[in-house]
PDB file of C-alpha atoms and ligand atoms in Angstrom:
ATOM      1  CA  MET A   1      52.185  32.337 -18.342  1.00  0.00           C
ATOM      2  CA  ASP A   2      50.609  29.338 -19.476  1.00  0.00           C
ATOM      3  CA  LEU A   3      50.245  27.817 -16.575  1.00  0.00           C
ATOM      4  CA  LYS A   4      48.687  30.036 -15.131  1.00  0.00           C
ATOM      5  CA  ALA A   5      46.256  31.557 -17.724  1.00  0.00           C
ATOM      6  CA  SER A   6      44.704  27.799 -17.337  1.00  0.00           C
ATOM      7  CA  SER A   7      44.224  27.729 -13.779  1.00  0.00           C
ATOM      8  CA  SER A   8      42.567  30.862 -14.279  1.00  0.00           C
ATOM      9  CA  LEU A   9      40.116  29.217 -16.642  1.00  0.00           C
ATOM     10  CA  LEU A  10      39.804  26.614 -14.018  1.00  0.00           C
ATOM     11  CA  CYS A  11      38.549  28.705 -11.362  1.00  0.00           C
ATOM     12  CA  LEU A  12      35.983  30.661 -13.694  1.00  0.00           C
ATOM     13  CA  ALA A  13      34.974  27.280 -14.865  1.00  0.00           C
ATOM     14  CA  ILE A  14      34.080  26.813 -11.128  1.00  0.00           C
ATOM     15  CA  LEU A  15      32.820  29.721 -10.358  1.00  0.00           C
ATOM     16  CA  PHE A  16      30.505  29.442 -12.833  1.00  0.00           C
ATOM     17  CA  GLY A  17      29.269  25.971 -13.385  1.00  0.00           C
ATOM     18  CA  VAL A  18      30.186  25.871 -16.331  1.00  0.00           C
ATOM     19  CA  SER A  19      32.479  23.641 -17.553  1.00  0.00           C
ATOM     20  CA  SER A  20      32.558  24.556 -21.140  1.00  0.00           C
ATOM     21  CA  ILE A  21      33.012  27.991 -21.876  1.00  0.00           C
ATOM     22  CA  VAL A  22      36.567  27.567 -23.793  1.00  0.00           C
ATOM     23  CA  SER A  23      37.689  24.829 -25.862  1.00  0.00           C
ATOM     24  CA  ALA A  24      41.008  24.492 -27.078  1.00  0.00           C
ATOM     25  CA  VAL A  25      40.228  22.807 -30.635  1.00  0.00           C
ATOM     26  CA  ASN A  26      37.305  24.286 -32.339  1.00  0.00           C
ATOM     27  CA  ILE A  27      37.907  24.253 -36.140  1.00  0.00           C
ATOM     28  CA  THR A  28      34.690  25.805 -36.815  1.00  0.00           C
ATOM     29  CA  ARG A  29      36.200  28.878 -35.375  1.00  0.00           C
ATOM     30  CA  ALA A  30      39.295  28.591 -36.379  1.00  0.00           C
ATOM     31  CA  LEU A  31      39.066  28.718 -40.088  1.00  0.00           C
ATOM     32  CA  GLU A  32      35.747  30.959 -40.573  1.00  0.00           C
ATOM     33  CA  LYS A  33      37.960  33.866 -40.881  1.00  0.00           C
ATOM     34  CA  TYR A  34      38.636  31.970 -43.982  1.00  0.00           C
ATOM     35  CA  PRO A  35      36.207  31.331 -46.699  1.00  0.00           C
ATOM     36  CA  GLU A  36      38.658  28.997 -48.952  1.00  0.00           C
ATOM     37  CA  PHE A  37      38.062  26.304 -46.653  1.00  0.00           C
ATOM     38  CA  SER A  38      34.535  26.848 -46.017  1.00  0.00           C
ATOM     39  CA  THR A  39      33.447  23.229 -48.217  1.00  0.00           C
ATOM     40  CA  MET A  40      35.943  21.259 -45.963  1.00  0.00           C
ATOM     41  CA  ILE A  41      33.747  22.432 -42.986  1.00  0.00           C
ATOM     42  CA  GLU A  42      30.751  22.291 -44.702  1.00  0.00           C
ATOM     43  CA  LEU A  43      31.423  18.742 -44.873  1.00  0.00           C
ATOM     44  CA  PHE A  44      32.879  18.377 -41.132  1.00  0.00           C
ATOM     45  CA  GLY A  45      29.249  19.127 -40.007  1.00  0.00           C
ATOM     46  CA  LYS A  46      27.635  16.539 -42.887  1.00  0.00           C
ATOM     47  CA  THR A  47      29.720  13.879 -41.804  1.00  0.00           C
ATOM     48  CA  GLU A  48      29.311  14.550 -37.829  1.00  0.00           C
ATOM     49  CA  LEU A  49      32.982  14.751 -37.631  1.00  0.00           C
ATOM     50  CA  THR A  50      33.183  18.113 -36.273  1.00  0.00           C
ATOM     51  CA  PRO A  51      32.225  17.286 -32.109  1.00  0.00           C
ATOM     52  CA  ILE A  52      34.752  14.240 -32.584  1.00  0.00           C
ATOM     53  CA  ILE A  53      37.512  16.639 -33.927  1.00  0.00           C
ATOM     54  CA  ASN A  54      36.713  19.613 -31.312  1.00  0.00           C
ATOM     55  CA  LYS A  55      36.925  16.712 -28.434  1.00  0.00           C
ATOM     56  CA  ARG A  56      40.827  15.989 -29.252  1.00  0.00           C
ATOM     57  CA  GLN A  57      43.014  18.182 -27.228  1.00  0.00           C
ATOM     58  CA  THR A  58      46.268  17.308 -29.906  1.00  0.00           C
ATOM     59  CA  ILE A  59      45.389  17.411 -32.896  1.00  0.00           C
ATOM     60  CA  THR A  60      46.942  19.060 -37.066  1.00  0.00           C
ATOM     61  CA  VAL A  61      44.160  19.061 -40.065  1.00  0.00           C
ATOM     62  CA  LEU A  62      44.909  18.682 -43.477  1.00  0.00           C
ATOM     63  CA  ALA A  63      42.693  21.641 -44.698  1.00  0.00           C
ATOM     64  CA  LEU A  64      41.758  21.096 -48.547  1.00  0.00           C
ATOM     65  CA  SER A  65      40.156  24.842 -50.986  1.00  0.00           C
ATOM     66  CA  ASN A  66      37.461  24.573 -51.986  1.00  0.00           C
ATOM     67  CA  ASP A  67      38.887  24.003 -55.715  1.00  0.00           C
ATOM     68  CA  ALA A  68      41.267  20.851 -53.706  1.00  0.00           C
ATOM     69  CA  ILE A  69      38.112  19.074 -51.780  1.00  0.00           C
ATOM     70  CA  GLY A  70      36.038  19.646 -55.558  1.00  0.00           C
ATOM     71  CA  SER A  71      37.261  16.062 -56.284  1.00  0.00           C
ATOM     72  CA  ILE A  72      36.028  14.475 -53.756  1.00  0.00           C
ATOM     73  CA  SER A  73      33.662  16.444 -52.432  1.00  0.00           C
ATOM     74  CA  GLY A  74      30.297  14.561 -53.681  1.00  0.00           C
ATOM     75  CA  ARG A  75      31.173  11.159 -53.173  1.00  0.00           C
ATOM     76  CA  PRO A  76      29.562   8.530 -50.907  1.00  0.00           C
ATOM     77  CA  GLU A  77      28.302  10.033 -47.647  1.00  0.00           C
ATOM     78  CA  GLU A  78      30.868   7.659 -45.484  1.00  0.00           C
ATOM     79  CA  GLU A  79      33.395   6.580 -47.749  1.00  0.00           C
ATOM     80  CA  LEU A  80      33.957  11.019 -47.712  1.00  0.00           C
ATOM     81  CA  LYS A  81      33.543  10.838 -43.723  1.00  0.00           C
ATOM     82  CA  ASN A  82      36.622   8.246 -44.012  1.00  0.00           C
ATOM     83  CA  VAL A  83      38.738  10.503 -46.232  1.00  0.00           C
ATOM     84  CA  LEU A  84      37.841  13.212 -43.748  1.00  0.00           C
ATOM     85  CA  MET A  85      39.010  11.277 -40.790  1.00  0.00           C
ATOM     86  CA  ASN A  86      42.018  10.862 -42.748  1.00  0.00           C
ATOM     87  CA  HIS A  87      42.926  14.443 -42.885  1.00  0.00           C
ATOM     88  CA  VAL A  88      42.590  15.199 -38.724  1.00  0.00           C
ATOM     89  CA  VAL A  89      46.793  13.681 -37.116  1.00  0.00           C
ATOM     90  CA  LEU A  90      46.473  12.902 -33.552  1.00  0.00           C
ATOM     91  CA  ASP A  91      49.089  15.314 -33.187  1.00  0.00           C
ATOM     92  CA  TYR A  92      50.879  18.721 -33.185  1.00  0.00           C
ATOM     93  CA  PHE A  93      52.370  19.643 -36.365  1.00  0.00           C
ATOM     94  CA  ASP A  94      52.821  23.007 -37.893  1.00  0.00           C
ATOM     95  CA  GLU A  95      54.773  24.333 -40.137  1.00  0.00           C
ATOM     96  CA  LEU A  96      57.947  24.891 -37.336  1.00  0.00           C
ATOM     97  CA  LYS A  97      57.895  21.114 -36.584  1.00  0.00           C
ATOM     98  CA  LEU A  98      57.718  20.068 -39.720  1.00  0.00           C
ATOM     99  CA  LYS A  99      60.567  21.686 -41.180  1.00  0.00           C
ATOM    100  CA  ALA A 100      62.188  20.489 -37.668  1.00  0.00           C
ATOM    101  CA  LEU A 101      61.347  16.999 -38.768  1.00  0.00           C
ATOM    102  CA  LYS A 102      65.079  15.007 -38.681  1.00  0.00           C
ATOM    103  CA  ASP A 103      64.304  11.954 -40.500  1.00  0.00           C
ATOM    104  CA  ARG A 104      62.687  12.129 -44.398  1.00  0.00           C
ATOM    105  CA  SER A 105      59.842   9.984 -43.391  1.00  0.00           C
ATOM    106  CA  THR A 106      57.755   9.964 -41.008  1.00  0.00           C
ATOM    107  CA  LEU A 107      54.212   8.339 -39.971  1.00  0.00           C
ATOM    108  CA  LEU A 108      51.415  10.407 -38.384  1.00  0.00           C
ATOM    109  CA  THR A 109      48.870   8.837 -37.065  1.00  0.00           C
ATOM    110  CA  THR A 110      44.385   9.615 -37.724  1.00  0.00           C
ATOM    111  CA  LEU A 111      41.882  10.143 -36.619  1.00  0.00           C
ATOM    112  CA  TYR A 112      40.686   7.007 -39.198  1.00  0.00           C
ATOM    113  CA  GLN A 113      42.436   4.798 -36.967  1.00  0.00           C
ATOM    114  CA  SER A 114      40.845   5.653 -34.225  1.00  0.00           C
ATOM    115  CA  THR A 115      38.345   3.549 -35.512  1.00  0.00           C
ATOM    116  CA  GLY A 116      40.064   0.677 -35.522  1.00  0.00           C
ATOM    117  CA  LEU A 117      39.389   0.390 -39.187  1.00  0.00           C
ATOM    118  CA  GLY A 118      42.262   0.341 -40.553  1.00  0.00           C
ATOM    119  CA  GLN A 119      44.440  -1.618 -43.061  1.00  0.00           C
ATOM    120  CA  GLN A 120      47.491  -1.676 -43.886  1.00  0.00           C
ATOM    121  CA  GLN A 121      48.474   1.428 -42.398  1.00  0.00           C
ATOM    122  CA  ASN A 122      45.833   2.850 -44.339  1.00  0.00           C
ATOM    123  CA  GLY A 123      44.519   5.291 -41.099  1.00  0.00           C
ATOM    124  CA  PHE A 124      48.522   6.529 -40.956  1.00  0.00           C
ATOM    125  CA  LEU A 125      49.678   9.252 -43.447  1.00  0.00           C
ATOM    126  CA  ASN A 126      53.513   9.243 -44.262  1.00  0.00           C
ATOM    127  CA  CYS A 127      55.168  12.940 -43.952  1.00  0.00           C
ATOM    128  CA  THR A 128      57.956  12.740 -46.791  1.00  0.00           C
ATOM    129  CA  LYS A 129      60.803  15.926 -46.759  1.00  0.00           C
ATOM    130  CA  THR A 130      62.047  15.792 -50.551  1.00  0.00           C
ATOM    131  CA  ASN A 131      64.104  18.289 -51.980  1.00  0.00           C
ATOM    132  CA  GLY A 132      63.930  21.488 -49.531  1.00  0.00           C
ATOM    133  CA  LYS A 133      59.107  20.166 -50.233  1.00  0.00           C
ATOM    134  CA  ILE A 134      57.314  18.447 -47.823  1.00  0.00           C
ATOM    135  CA  TYR A 135      54.498  16.009 -49.404  1.00  0.00           C
ATOM    136  CA  PHE A 136      52.104  13.701 -47.696  1.00  0.00           C
ATOM    137  CA  GLY A 137      50.583  11.230 -48.840  1.00  0.00           C
ATOM    138  CA  SER A 138      48.912   7.593 -47.441  1.00  0.00           C
ATOM    139  CA  GLY A 139      51.442   5.084 -44.449  1.00  0.00           C
ATOM    140  CA  VAL A 140      50.148   2.392 -47.582  1.00  0.00           C
ATOM    141  CA  LYS A 141      53.242   0.991 -48.943  1.00  0.00           C
ATOM    142  CA  GLY A 142      53.717   2.436 -53.016  1.00  0.00           C
ATOM    143  CA  ALA A 143      50.865   4.925 -51.840  1.00  0.00           C
ATOM    144  CA  PRO A 144      51.368   7.968 -54.574  1.00  0.00           C
ATOM    145  CA  GLN A 145      52.529  10.609 -51.579  1.00  0.00           C
ATOM    146  CA  THR A 146      51.736  14.429 -53.633  1.00  0.00           C
ATOM    147  CA  ALA A 147      49.784  16.372 -51.485  1.00  0.00           C
ATOM    148  CA  GLU A 148      52.431  18.984 -51.474  1.00  0.00           C
ATOM    149  CA  TYR A 149      52.669  21.209 -48.010  1.00  0.00           C
ATOM    150  CA  ILE A 150      51.413  24.752 -49.102  1.00  0.00           C
ATOM    151  CA  THR A 151      51.360  26.317 -45.140  1.00  0.00           C
ATOM    152  CA  THR A 152      49.685  26.403 -41.659  1.00  0.00           C
ATOM    153  CA  VAL A 153      47.044  28.400 -42.038  1.00  0.00           C
ATOM    154  CA  PHE A 154      45.639  28.682 -38.517  1.00  0.00           C
ATOM    155  CA  ARG A 155      47.839  27.219 -35.025  1.00  0.00           C
ATOM    156  CA  ASN A 156      47.179  27.589 -31.804  1.00  0.00           C
ATOM    157  CA  PRO A 157      49.955  25.368 -29.856  1.00  0.00           C
ATOM    158  CA  TYR A 158      50.077  22.851 -29.087  1.00  0.00           C
ATOM    159  CA  ASN A 159      46.480  21.978 -29.163  1.00  0.00           C
ATOM    160  CA  LEU A 160      45.365  22.882 -33.035  1.00  0.00           C
ATOM    161  CA  SER A 161      47.345  23.219 -36.066  1.00  0.00           C
ATOM    162  CA  VAL A 162      45.741  23.746 -39.702  1.00  0.00           C
ATOM    163  CA  ILE A 163      47.569  23.634 -42.946  1.00  0.00           C
ATOM    164  CA  GLN A 164      47.278  23.371 -45.742  1.00  0.00           C
ATOM    165  CA  ILE A 165      47.797  20.617 -48.264  1.00  0.00           C
ATOM    166  CA  SER A 166      47.436  20.735 -52.451  1.00  0.00           C
ATOM    167  CA  MET A 167      45.104  17.425 -52.935  1.00  0.00           C
ATOM    168  CA  PRO A 168      42.803  14.880 -50.933  1.00  0.00           C
ATOM    169  CA  ILE A 169      45.095  11.799 -49.854  1.00  0.00           C
ATOM    170  CA  VAL A 170      42.942   9.015 -50.387  1.00  0.00           C
ATOM    171  CA  ALA A 171      44.339   5.482 -48.872  1.00  0.00           C
ATOM    172  CA  PRO A 172      44.009   2.693 -50.813  1.00  0.00           C
ATOM    173  CA  GLY A 173      41.121   1.114 -49.609  1.00  0.00           C
ATOM    174  CA  LEU A 174      38.921   4.026 -49.257  1.00  0.00           C
ATOM    175  CA  GLY A 175      38.310   4.804 -52.324  1.00  0.00           C
ATOM    176  CA  SER A 176      39.267   5.618 -56.066  1.00  0.00           C
ATOM    177  CA  PRO A 177      42.946   7.678 -55.776  1.00  0.00           C
ATOM    178  CA  VAL A 178      42.616  11.633 -56.829  1.00  0.00           C
ATOM    179  CA  GLN A 179      44.566  12.017 -59.892  1.00  0.00           C
ATOM    180  CA  VAL A 180      47.132  14.526 -59.388  1.00  0.00           C
ATOM    181  CA  PRO A 181      45.930  17.691 -60.634  1.00  0.00           C
ATOM    182  CA  PRO A 182      48.353  19.891 -63.619  1.00  0.00           C
ATOM    183  CA  PRO A 183      50.481  22.600 -62.320  1.00  0.00           C
ATOM    184  CA  PRO A 184      49.043  26.109 -62.045  1.00  0.00           C
ATOM    185  CA  PRO A 185      49.920  28.709 -64.664  1.00  0.00           C
ATOM    186  CA  MET A 186      51.820  30.214 -61.928  1.00  0.00           C
ATOM    187  CA  THR A 187      53.047  33.392 -63.764  1.00  0.00           C
ATOM    188  CA  PRO A 188      52.093  34.751 -67.330  1.00  0.00           C
ATOM    189  CA  PRO A 189      54.067  33.936 -69.915  1.00  0.00           C
ATOM    190  CA  PRO A 190      56.158  36.721 -71.094  1.00  0.00           C
ATOM    191  CA  SER A 191      55.155  37.210 -74.624  1.00  0.00           C
ATOM    192  CA  PRO A 192      52.772  35.313 -76.314  1.00  0.00           C
ATOM    193  CA  SER A 193      53.752  33.223 -78.489  1.00  0.00           C
ATOM    194  CA  PRO A 194      51.574  33.250 -81.651  1.00  0.00           C
ATOM    195  CA  LYS A 195      50.144  30.150 -81.621  1.00  0.00           C
ATOM    196  CA  LYS A 196      47.043  29.420 -83.340  1.00  0.00           C
ATOM    197  CA  VAL A 197      44.612  32.067 -82.271  1.00  0.00           C
ATOM    198  CA  ALA A 198      41.579  30.190 -83.716  1.00  0.00           C
ATOM    199  CA  ALA A 199      40.220  33.109 -81.527  1.00  0.00           C
ATOM    200  CA  THR A 200      37.195  33.998 -85.060  1.00  0.00           C
ATOM    201  CA  PRO A 201      34.945  36.523 -84.731  1.00  0.00           C
ATOM    202  CA  ALA A 202      32.651  33.411 -83.790  1.00  0.00           C
ATOM    203  CA  PRO A 203      29.581  34.055 -85.689  1.00  0.00           C
ATOM    204  CA  GLY A 204      26.276  33.021 -84.207  1.00  0.00           C
ATOM    205  CA  PRO A 205      26.277  28.929 -84.880  1.00  0.00           C
ATOM    206  CA  ALA A 206      29.312  28.096 -84.169  1.00  0.00           C
ATOM    207  CA  GLU A 207      29.221  27.300 -79.718  1.00  0.00           C
ATOM    208  CA  GLU A 208      31.100  24.454 -79.894  1.00  0.00           C
ATOM    209  CA  GLU A 209      33.961  24.198 -77.025  1.00  0.00           C
ATOM    210  CA  ASP A 210      36.480  21.869 -79.182  1.00  0.00           C
ATOM    211  CA  TYR A 211      38.073  25.351 -81.209  1.00  0.00           C
ATOM    212  CA  ALA A 212      41.494  23.225 -81.125  1.00  0.00           C
ATOM    213  CA  ASP A 213      41.253  22.460 -85.352  1.00  0.00           C
ATOM    214  CA  SER A 214      36.922  22.921 -86.547  1.00  0.00           C
ATOM    215  CA  PRO A 215      36.476  20.745 -90.249  1.00  0.00           C
ATOM    216  CA  PRO A 216      37.278  22.553 -92.512  1.00  0.00           C
ATOM    217  CA  GLY A 217      32.846  22.349 -93.994  1.00  0.00           C
ATOM    218  CA  ALA A 218      31.731  23.720 -89.893  1.00  0.00           C
ATOM    219  CA  ALA A 219      32.281  27.060 -90.113  1.00  0.00           C
ATOM    220  CA  PRO A 220      30.411  29.408 -92.039  1.00  0.00           C
ATOM    221  CA  GLU A 221      31.719  31.334 -95.329  1.00  0.00           C
ATOM    222  CA  THR A 222      32.404  34.542 -92.789  1.00  0.00           C
ATOM    223  CA  ALA A 223      35.278  33.791 -91.101  1.00  0.00           C
ATOM    224  CA  PRO A 224      38.443  34.717 -92.648  1.00  0.00           C
ATOM    225  CA  ALA A 225      40.623  33.856 -90.374  1.00  0.00           C
ATOM    226  CA  SER A 226      43.748  35.954 -91.897  1.00  0.00           C
ATOM    227  CA  ALA A 227      44.212  38.536 -89.468  1.00  0.00           C
ATOM    228  CA  PRO A 228      43.144  38.114 -86.017  1.00  0.00           C
ATOM    229  CA  SER A 229      42.868  42.262 -84.594  1.00  0.00           C
ATOM    230  CA  GLU A 230      43.940  40.732 -81.224  1.00  0.00           C
ATOM    231  CA  ASP A 231      44.923  38.167 -78.765  1.00  0.00           C
ATOM    232  CA  GLY A 232      41.896  37.389 -77.019  1.00  0.00           C
ATOM    233  CA  SER A 233      43.005  34.978 -74.661  1.00  0.00           C
ATOM    234  CA  PRO A 234      39.894  33.954 -72.569  1.00  0.00           C
ATOM    235  CA  ALA A 235      40.985  34.738 -69.112  1.00  0.00           C
ATOM    236  CA  PRO A 236      40.507  31.572 -67.327  1.00  0.00           C
ATOM    237  CA  ALA A 237      40.380  32.995 -63.736  1.00  0.00           C
ATOM    238  CA  PRO A 238      37.586  31.068 -62.033  1.00  0.00           C
ATOM    239  CA  GLY A 239      39.545  30.730 -58.662  1.00  0.00           C
ATOM    240  CA  ASN A 240      40.992  34.150 -58.380  1.00  0.00           C
ATOM    241  CA  ALA A 241      38.231  35.622 -56.173  1.00  0.00           C
ATOM    242  CA  GLY A 242      38.764  33.468 -53.356  1.00  0.00           C
ATOM    243  CA  LYS A 243      42.466  33.835 -53.566  1.00  0.00           C
ATOM    244  CA  LYS A 244      41.632  37.693 -53.162  1.00  0.00           C
ATOM    245  CA  LYS A 245      39.341  37.665 -50.484  1.00  0.00           C
ATOM    246  CA  MET A 246      40.867  34.553 -49.005  1.00  0.00           C
ATOM    247  CA  ALA A 247      44.502  37.241 -49.087  1.00  0.00           C
ATOM    248  CA  ALA A 248      42.119  39.897 -47.056  1.00  0.00           C
ATOM    249  CA  ALA A 249      41.367  37.691 -44.252  1.00  0.00           C
ATOM    250  CA  ASP A 250      44.528  37.058 -44.134  1.00  0.00           C
ATOM    251  CA  GLU A 251      45.616  40.261 -42.395  1.00  0.00           C
ATOM    252  CA  VAL A 252      42.994  39.880 -40.240  1.00  0.00           C
ATOM    253  CA  GLU A 253      44.211  38.703 -36.628  1.00  0.00           C
ATOM    254  CA  PRO A 254      44.123  35.335 -34.917  1.00  0.00           C
ATOM    255  CA  PRO A 255      41.299  35.854 -33.364  1.00  0.00           C
ATOM    256  CA  THR A 256      42.089  32.363 -30.121  1.00  0.00           C
ATOM    257  CA  SER A 257      45.094  35.341 -28.680  1.00  0.00           C
ATOM    258  CA  ALA A 258      43.348  38.100 -28.289  1.00  0.00           C
ATOM    259  CA  SER A 259      40.336  35.895 -26.904  1.00  0.00           C
ATOM    260  CA  ASN A 260      42.416  33.932 -24.118  1.00  0.00           C
ATOM    261  CA  THR A 261      43.905  37.272 -23.508  1.00  0.00           C
ATOM    262  CA  ALA A 262      40.565  38.770 -22.584  1.00  0.00           C
ATOM    263  CA  LEU A 263      39.681  35.513 -21.182  1.00  0.00           C
ATOM    264  CA  SER A 264      42.644  35.589 -18.635  1.00  0.00           C
ATOM    265  CA  PHE A 265      42.074  39.035 -17.840  1.00  0.00           C
ATOM    266  CA  GLY A 266      38.602  38.488 -16.649  1.00  0.00           C
ATOM    267  CA  ALA A 267      39.613  35.365 -14.815  1.00  0.00           C
ATOM    268  CA  VAL A 268      42.023  37.548 -13.059  1.00  0.00           C
ATOM    269  CA  LEU A 269      39.842  39.999 -11.759  1.00  0.00           C
ATOM    270  CA  VAL A 270      37.637  37.514 -10.528  1.00  0.00           C
ATOM    271  CA  LEU A 271      40.618  35.884  -9.338  1.00  0.00           C
ATOM    272  CA  GLY A 272      41.078  38.930  -7.348  1.00  0.00           C
ATOM    273  CA  LEU A 273      37.904  39.569  -6.330  1.00  0.00           C
ATOM    274  CA  VAL A 274      37.911  35.997  -4.760  1.00  0.00           C
ATOM    275  CA  ALA A 275      41.192  37.366  -3.133  1.00  0.00           C
ATOM    276  CA  SER A 276      39.814  39.852  -1.698  1.00  0.00           C
ATOM    277  CA  PHE A 277      37.146  38.523  -0.283  1.00  0.00           C
ATOM    278  CA  ALA A 278      39.249  35.573   1.003  1.00  0.00           C
ATOM    279  CA  GLY A 279      41.068  38.310   3.200  1.00  0.00           C
ATOM    280  CA  PHE A 280      38.374  39.491   4.899  1.00  0.00           C
TER     281      PHE A 280
HETATM  282  C1  NAG B 301      33.099  26.332 -32.044  1.00  0.00           C
HETATM  283  O1  NAG B 301      32.526  28.099 -32.521  1.00  0.00           O
HETATM  284  C2  NAG B 301      31.444  27.661 -33.709  1.00  0.00           C
HETATM  285  C3  NAG B 301      31.859  29.589 -33.946  1.00  0.00           C
HETATM  286  O2  NAG B 301      32.627  29.800 -33.042  1.00  0.00           O
HETATM  287  C4  NAG B 301      30.481  28.305 -32.191  1.00  0.00           C
HETATM  288  O3  NAG B 301      29.180  28.437 -33.370  1.00  0.00           O
HETATM  289  C5  NAG B 301      30.247  26.681 -31.841  1.00  0.00           C
HETATM  290  O4  NAG B 301      29.959  27.408 -31.093  1.00  0.00           O
HETATM  291  C6  NAG B 301      31.775  26.569 -31.376  1.00  0.00           C
HETATM  292  N1  NAG B 301      31.987  25.077 -30.657  1.00  0.00           N
HETATM  293  C7  NAG B 301      32.276  24.296 -29.245  1.00  0.00           C
HETATM  294  C8  NAG B 301      32.423  23.137 -28.939  1.00  0.00           C
HETATM  295  O5  NAG B 301      32.863  25.681 -28.741  1.00  0.00           O
HETATM  296  C1  NAG B 302      46.374  21.874 -25.352  1.00  0.00           C
HETATM  297  O1  NAG B 302      47.378  20.757 -25.469  1.00  0.00           O
HETATM  298  C2  NAG B 302      47.855  20.467 -24.175  1.00  0.00           C
HETATM  299  C3  NAG B 302      48.919  19.189 -24.657  1.00  0.00           C
HETATM  300  O2  NAG B 302      48.830  18.099 -25.159  1.00  0.00           O
HETATM  301  C4  NAG B 302      46.828  19.526 -22.765  1.00  0.00           C
HETATM  302  O3  NAG B 302      47.857  18.835 -22.194  1.00  0.00           O
HETATM  303  C5  NAG B 302      45.827  20.792 -22.552  1.00  0.00           C
HETATM  304  O4  NAG B 302      45.155  20.193 -21.741  1.00  0.00           O
HETATM  305  C6  NAG B 302      45.651  21.235 -24.149  1.00  0.00           C
HETATM  306  N1  NAG B 302      44.321  22.260 -23.868  1.00  0.00           N
HETATM  307  C7  NAG B 302      43.248  21.876 -23.885  1.00  0.00           C
HETATM  308  C8  NAG B 302      42.254  23.392 -22.624  1.00  0.00           C
HETATM  309  O5  NAG B 302      42.381  20.867 -24.269  1.00  0.00           O
HETATM  310  C1  NAG B 303      57.014   7.091 -47.101  1.00  0.00           C
HETATM  311  O1  NAG B 303      57.391   7.229 -48.509  1.00  0.00           O
HETATM  312  C2  NAG B 303      58.772   7.357 -48.641  1.00  0.00           C
HETATM  313  C3  NAG B 303      58.461   7.465 -50.386  1.00  0.00           C
HETATM  314  O2  NAG B 303      57.338   6.344 -51.422  1.00  0.00           O
HETATM  315  C4  NAG B 303      59.636   6.408 -49.180  1.00  0.00           C
HETATM  316  O3  NAG B 303      60.418   5.823 -49.425  1.00  0.00           O
HETATM  317  C5  NAG B 303      59.336   6.030 -47.389  1.00  0.00           C
HETATM  318  O4  NAG B 303      59.357   4.231 -46.959  1.00  0.00           O
HETATM  319  C6  NAG B 303      57.447   5.438 -46.843  1.00  0.00           C
HETATM  320  N1  NAG B 303      57.699   5.954 -44.926  1.00  0.00           N
HETATM  321  C7  NAG B 303      57.370   5.108 -44.890  1.00  0.00           C
HETATM  322  C8  NAG B 303      57.182   5.359 -42.978  1.00  0.00           C
HETATM  323  O5  NAG B 303      56.985   4.553 -44.934  1.00  0.00           O
END
């Protein structure tokens, strides 16, 4: 089936004299339905890595959500480019293949290695399995293995896979390391413990950030703090909108299979035409 489809495509390309109708790897197209990764796509464009990635035939991109990439997106362009190249693995890994890895840890070659600038294995990533979880880190000895595999976002075996990881990997020598973010509050506590609810009705001038322990003189007399009427937890959730969008995008079918089918269908039609002409 694959062979037939690709020979049909080849035939199409020759017929129309256009050799680049379909490229198996198009990172922009793979992620265009996932706004959660739009910053990474932008940065691939800004650092001129997009065409370099798309030229590859077999590749895995370790994708960072807009939230996760925030810690490196402001870095100088050259540094950013090197770091991003370390998120492009020159092999195909989706969830199935990652879970099937026999060794406890494996070294993966990245695009950065192909520049010839790699030192002490910082062009490689170390993929380690621990307690049923999969972690990525730089291949440099002793580098932290803290970027956790989250999910496979896009797969087109065996040409392009996009897997999401939890945080950027900055190899030693490529920039200052990224701190591991604190674990997100996955489950809200069932019963809010009666901590000090310092959410006083907030009269005008007191607009400072530190409401933990304000000096006694600072608070105006109008703050009785005796009975906090409501538990006004300010619900800090800036990332939620993005997550909802992502969930919606999940339900949309990946476009490749559909368009591939359409293309091969077209190719078969054309082949049929050619064959019938040849018959005469
Ligand atoms: C990749 O996909 C994007 C968005 O669909 C498109 O604009 C671009 O032309 C494609 N690039 C290649 C090389 O096919
Ligand atoms: C997809 O990957 C396979 C295996 O690496 C390769 O042989 C094939 O040429 C690739 N297809 C395209 C269209 O690049
Ligand atoms: C990968 O990292 C793990 C954990 O730090 C380490 O034990 C292992 O030796 C590394 N593997 C390679 C191939 O460097």
